[in-house]
Coordinates of C-alpha atoms in Angstrom, one line a residue:
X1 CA 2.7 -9.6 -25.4
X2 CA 4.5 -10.2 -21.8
X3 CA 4.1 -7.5 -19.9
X4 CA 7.0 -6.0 -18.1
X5 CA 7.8 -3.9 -15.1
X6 CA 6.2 -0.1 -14.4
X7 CA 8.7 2.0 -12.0
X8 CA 7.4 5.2 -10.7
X9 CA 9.6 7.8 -10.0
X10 CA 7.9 10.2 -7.2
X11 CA 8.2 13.5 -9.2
X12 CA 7.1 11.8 -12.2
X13 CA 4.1 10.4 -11.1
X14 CA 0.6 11.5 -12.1
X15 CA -1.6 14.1 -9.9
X16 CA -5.2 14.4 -9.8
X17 CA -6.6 16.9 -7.2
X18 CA -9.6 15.0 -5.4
X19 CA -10.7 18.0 -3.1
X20 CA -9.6 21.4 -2.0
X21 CA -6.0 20.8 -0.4
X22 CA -6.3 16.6 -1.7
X23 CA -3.7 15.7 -4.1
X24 CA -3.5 12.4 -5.4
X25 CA 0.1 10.8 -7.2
X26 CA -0.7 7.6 -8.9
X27 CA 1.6 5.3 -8.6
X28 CA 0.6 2.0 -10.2
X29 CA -2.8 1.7 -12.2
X30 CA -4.4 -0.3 -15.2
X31 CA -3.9 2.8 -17.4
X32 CA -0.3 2.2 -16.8
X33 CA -0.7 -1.3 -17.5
X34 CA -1.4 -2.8 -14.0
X35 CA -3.9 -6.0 -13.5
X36 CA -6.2 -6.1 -10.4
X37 CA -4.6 -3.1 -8.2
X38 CA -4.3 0.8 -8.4
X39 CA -1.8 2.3 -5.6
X40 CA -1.4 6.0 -5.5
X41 CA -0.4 8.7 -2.7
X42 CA -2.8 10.9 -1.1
X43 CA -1.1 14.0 -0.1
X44 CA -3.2 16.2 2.5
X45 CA -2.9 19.7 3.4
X46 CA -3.3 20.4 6.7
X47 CA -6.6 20.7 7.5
X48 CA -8.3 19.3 4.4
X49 CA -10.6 17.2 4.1
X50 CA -12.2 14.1 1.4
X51 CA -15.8 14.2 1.8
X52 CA -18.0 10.9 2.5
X53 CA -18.1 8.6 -0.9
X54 CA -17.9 5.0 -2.1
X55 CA -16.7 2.6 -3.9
X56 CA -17.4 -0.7 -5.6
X57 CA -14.0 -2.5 -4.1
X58 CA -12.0 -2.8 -0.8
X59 CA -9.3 0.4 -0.3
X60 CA -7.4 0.4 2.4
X61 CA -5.3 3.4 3.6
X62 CA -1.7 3.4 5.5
X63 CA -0.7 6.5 7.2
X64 CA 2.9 7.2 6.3
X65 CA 3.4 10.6 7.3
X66 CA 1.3 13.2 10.2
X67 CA -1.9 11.9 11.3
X68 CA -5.3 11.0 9.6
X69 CA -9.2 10.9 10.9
X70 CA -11.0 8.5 8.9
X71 CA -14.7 8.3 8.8
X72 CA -16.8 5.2 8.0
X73 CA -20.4 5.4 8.2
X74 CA -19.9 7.9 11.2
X75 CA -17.4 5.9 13.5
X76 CA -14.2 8.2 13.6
X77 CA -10.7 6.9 13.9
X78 CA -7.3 8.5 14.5
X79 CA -4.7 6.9 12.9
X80 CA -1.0 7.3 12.9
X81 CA 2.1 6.4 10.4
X82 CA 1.8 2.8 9.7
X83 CA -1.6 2.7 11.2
X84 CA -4.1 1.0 8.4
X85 CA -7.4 0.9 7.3
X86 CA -9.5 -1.5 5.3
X87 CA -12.9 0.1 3.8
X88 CA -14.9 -2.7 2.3
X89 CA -16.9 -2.5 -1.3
X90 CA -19.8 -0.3 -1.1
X91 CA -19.1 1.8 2.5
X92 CA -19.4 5.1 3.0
X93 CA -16.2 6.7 4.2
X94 CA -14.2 9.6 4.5
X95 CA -10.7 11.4 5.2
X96 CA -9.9 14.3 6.9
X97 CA -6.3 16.1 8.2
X98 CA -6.7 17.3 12.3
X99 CA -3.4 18.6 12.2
X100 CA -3.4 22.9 11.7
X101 CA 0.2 23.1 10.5
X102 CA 1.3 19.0 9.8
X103 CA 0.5 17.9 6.2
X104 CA -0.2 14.4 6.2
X105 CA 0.7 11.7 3.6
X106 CA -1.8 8.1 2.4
X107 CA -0.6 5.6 0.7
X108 CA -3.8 4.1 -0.5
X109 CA -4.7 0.7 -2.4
X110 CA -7.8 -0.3 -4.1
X111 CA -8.5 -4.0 -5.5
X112 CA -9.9 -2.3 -8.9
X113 CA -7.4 -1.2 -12.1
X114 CA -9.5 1.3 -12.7
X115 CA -10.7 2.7 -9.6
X116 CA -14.0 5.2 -9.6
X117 CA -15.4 6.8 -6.6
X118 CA -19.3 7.7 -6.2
X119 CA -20.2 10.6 -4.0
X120 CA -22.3 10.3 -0.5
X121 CA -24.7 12.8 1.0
X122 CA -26.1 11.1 3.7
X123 CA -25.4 12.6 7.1
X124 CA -23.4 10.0 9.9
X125 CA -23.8 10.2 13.7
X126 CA -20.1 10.8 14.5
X127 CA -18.7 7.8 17.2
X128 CA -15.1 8.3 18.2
X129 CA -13.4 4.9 18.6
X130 CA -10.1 3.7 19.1
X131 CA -10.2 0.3 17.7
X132 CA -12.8 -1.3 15.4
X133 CA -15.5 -3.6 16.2
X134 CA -14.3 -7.3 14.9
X135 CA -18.2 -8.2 13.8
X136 CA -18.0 -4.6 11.6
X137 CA -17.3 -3.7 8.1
X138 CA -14.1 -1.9 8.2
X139 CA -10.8 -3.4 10.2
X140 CA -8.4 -1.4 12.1
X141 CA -4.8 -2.4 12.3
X142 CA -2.6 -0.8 14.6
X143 CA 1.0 -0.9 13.5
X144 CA 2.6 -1.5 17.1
X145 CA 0.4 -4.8 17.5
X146 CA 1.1 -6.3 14.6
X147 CA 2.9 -9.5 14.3
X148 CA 6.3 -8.9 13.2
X149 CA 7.9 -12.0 11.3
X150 CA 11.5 -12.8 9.9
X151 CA 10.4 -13.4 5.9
X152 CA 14.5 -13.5 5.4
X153 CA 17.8 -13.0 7.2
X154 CA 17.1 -9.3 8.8
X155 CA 14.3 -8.3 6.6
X156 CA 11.6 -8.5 8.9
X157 CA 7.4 -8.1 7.9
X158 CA 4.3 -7.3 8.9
X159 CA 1.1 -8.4 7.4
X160 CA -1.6 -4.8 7.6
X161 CA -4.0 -6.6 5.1
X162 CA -5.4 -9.4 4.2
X163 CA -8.6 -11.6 3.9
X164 CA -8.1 -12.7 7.5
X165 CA -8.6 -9.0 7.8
X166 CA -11.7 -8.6 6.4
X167 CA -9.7 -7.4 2.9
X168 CA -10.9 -8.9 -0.5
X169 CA -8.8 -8.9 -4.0
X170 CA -6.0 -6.7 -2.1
X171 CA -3.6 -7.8 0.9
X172 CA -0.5 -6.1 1.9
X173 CA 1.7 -4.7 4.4
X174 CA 5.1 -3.3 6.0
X175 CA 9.0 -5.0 5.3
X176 CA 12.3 -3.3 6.4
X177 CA 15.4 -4.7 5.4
X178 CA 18.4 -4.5 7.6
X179 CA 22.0 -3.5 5.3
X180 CA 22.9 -6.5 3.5
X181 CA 19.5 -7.9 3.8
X182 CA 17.3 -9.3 0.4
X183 CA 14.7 -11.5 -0.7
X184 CA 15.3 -14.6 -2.3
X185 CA 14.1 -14.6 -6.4
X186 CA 10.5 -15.0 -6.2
X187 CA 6.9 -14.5 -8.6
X188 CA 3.4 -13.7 -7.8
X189 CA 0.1 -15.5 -9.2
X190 CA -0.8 -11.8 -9.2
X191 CA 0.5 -8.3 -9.9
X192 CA 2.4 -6.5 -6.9
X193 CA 3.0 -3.2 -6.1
X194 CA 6.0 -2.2 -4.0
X195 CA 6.4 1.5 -2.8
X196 CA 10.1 2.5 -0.9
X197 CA 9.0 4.4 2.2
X198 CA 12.4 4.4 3.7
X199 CA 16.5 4.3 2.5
X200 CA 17.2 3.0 -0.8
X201 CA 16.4 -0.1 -2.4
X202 CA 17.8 -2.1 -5.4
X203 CA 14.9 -4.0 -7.3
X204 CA 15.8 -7.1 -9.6
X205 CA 13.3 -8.1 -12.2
X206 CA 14.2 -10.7 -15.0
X207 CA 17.8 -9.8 -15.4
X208 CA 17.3 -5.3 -14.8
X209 CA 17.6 -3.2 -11.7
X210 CA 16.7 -0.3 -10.5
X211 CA 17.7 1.7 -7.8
X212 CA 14.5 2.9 -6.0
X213 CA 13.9 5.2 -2.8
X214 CA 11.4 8.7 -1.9
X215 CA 8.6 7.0 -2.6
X216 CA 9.3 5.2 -5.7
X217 CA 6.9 2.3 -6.3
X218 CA 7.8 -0.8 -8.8
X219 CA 4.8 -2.7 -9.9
X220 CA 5.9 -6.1 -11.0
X221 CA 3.6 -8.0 -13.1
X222 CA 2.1 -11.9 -11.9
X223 CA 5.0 -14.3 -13.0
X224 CA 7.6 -11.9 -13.3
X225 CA 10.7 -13.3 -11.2
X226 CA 11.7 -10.1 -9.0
X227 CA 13.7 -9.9 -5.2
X228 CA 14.8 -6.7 -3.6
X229 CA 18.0 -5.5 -1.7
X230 CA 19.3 -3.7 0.3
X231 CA 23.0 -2.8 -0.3
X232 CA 23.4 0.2 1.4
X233 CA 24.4 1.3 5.0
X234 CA 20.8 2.1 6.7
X235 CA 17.8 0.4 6.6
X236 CA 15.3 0.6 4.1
X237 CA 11.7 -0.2 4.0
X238 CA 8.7 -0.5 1.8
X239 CA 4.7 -1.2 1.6
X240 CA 3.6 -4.1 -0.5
X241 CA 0.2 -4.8 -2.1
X242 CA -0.8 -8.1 -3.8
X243 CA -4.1 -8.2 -6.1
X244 CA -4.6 -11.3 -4.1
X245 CA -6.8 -12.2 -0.8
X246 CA -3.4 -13.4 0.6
X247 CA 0.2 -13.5 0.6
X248 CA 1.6 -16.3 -2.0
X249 CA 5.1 -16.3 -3.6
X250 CA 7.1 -18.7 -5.3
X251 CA 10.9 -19.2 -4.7
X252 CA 12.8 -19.7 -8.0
X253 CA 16.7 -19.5 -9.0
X254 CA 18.5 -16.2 -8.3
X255 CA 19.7 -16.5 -11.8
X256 CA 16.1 -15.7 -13.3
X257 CA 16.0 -12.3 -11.3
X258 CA 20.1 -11.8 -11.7
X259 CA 19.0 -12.3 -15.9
X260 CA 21.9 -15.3 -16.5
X261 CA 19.0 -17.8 -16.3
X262 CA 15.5 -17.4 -18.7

């Protein structure tokens, strides 16, 4: 059977409380039918904190709202929205909330469907650092240095994760799109996940639409002919996660997202 499109309305979306003051909305997963990815929101209270653990795949986090202090293995960054975080297979991290009165907001990625997280005891010297080490596990992206590129007329990108990151199974990243601004009609080799941090965005897969903003997330299966819009008056923009090392996409006819063409 060809699987289709999974949209993910914010309020409707699955929670799962990780730790005291951690709550978790899935927003794309294999249970829901996704292949190679699981993206979800990880909402903090301020103050809390997600103890040291592990898991058998890369994650990466991207601060969209307040601040986050993430842990691996002891060295301690800071980051702020847009900021983002690989975590390779197998290393110990953790996440806490500085902030006394600021809830903050993750949108998180793992290259797994079916994600599981194992538990870590051991103690870390702490090492505050600003930036990460480019011969160490986990890779540090600040959002104000990264590249930004034209990927259409006014819809502008920036590449957070990849392999040439250090990433493996997931890449991903930042797009806004200017009013007016789309994508051309494109598929994946692999699935996507798309979640609308900003405005309001029209999505186009195989002939339906669907009007998405606040969060909502569209995960489009590999081969499935898809572009997004913007037709409204402001800007809107999104985070995007392949369950691929890098970015690939191939440009079709506008008629097979539009539906006139099969």
């Amino acid at each position: 059977m060809e699987r289709t499109e999974i949209i993910t309305r914010l309020a409707e979306a699955e929670r799962r409380e990780l730790a005291a003051g951690v709550e978790v909305q899935v927003l794309a997963t294999g249970a829901m039918g996704a292949q190679g990815l699981t993206t979800s929101l990880a909402n903090f209270r301020p103050g809390a904190t997600l103890p040291y653990h592990r898991h058998p795949f890369s994650e990466v986090l991207v601060v969209l709202a307040g601040s986050a202090q993430v842990s691996v293995a002891g060295r301690r960054y800071v980051l702020r929205p847009y900021d983002t975080i690989h975590i390779p297979a197998d290393t110990p991290h953790a996440a806490h909330n500085p902030s006394s009165d600021v809830p903050a907001v993750l949108h998180s990625s793992f290259a797994s469907d079916s994600p599981t997280r194992e538990a870590v005891s051991e103690e870390f010297a702490v090492e505050d650092r600003v930036e990460s080490d480019p011969a160490g596990p986990e890779t540090l992206v600040r959002f104000e240095q990264a590249p930004v590129y034209e990927l259409a007329p006014q819809a502008h990108f920036r590449d957070l994760f990849a392999r040439r990151f250090g990433s493996r199974g997931v890449c991903g990243g930042y797009g806004v799109f200017e009013p007016g601004a789309s994508l051309p009609c494109h598929y994946h080799a692999y699935d996507e996940s798309i979640t609308i941090v900003a405005g309001r965005a029209v999505c186009q897969v195989a002939g339906r639409e669907y009007e998405l903003s606040d969060m909502g997330t569209a995960c489009i299966p590999r081969g499935r002919p898809h572009r997004f819009l913007n037709r409204s008056n402001q800007p809107m923009a999104m985070i995007w996660v392949y369950a691929g090392d890098e970015p690939e996409r191939t440009i079709v006819d506008p008629a097979k997202c539009a539906g006139s063409l099969g």
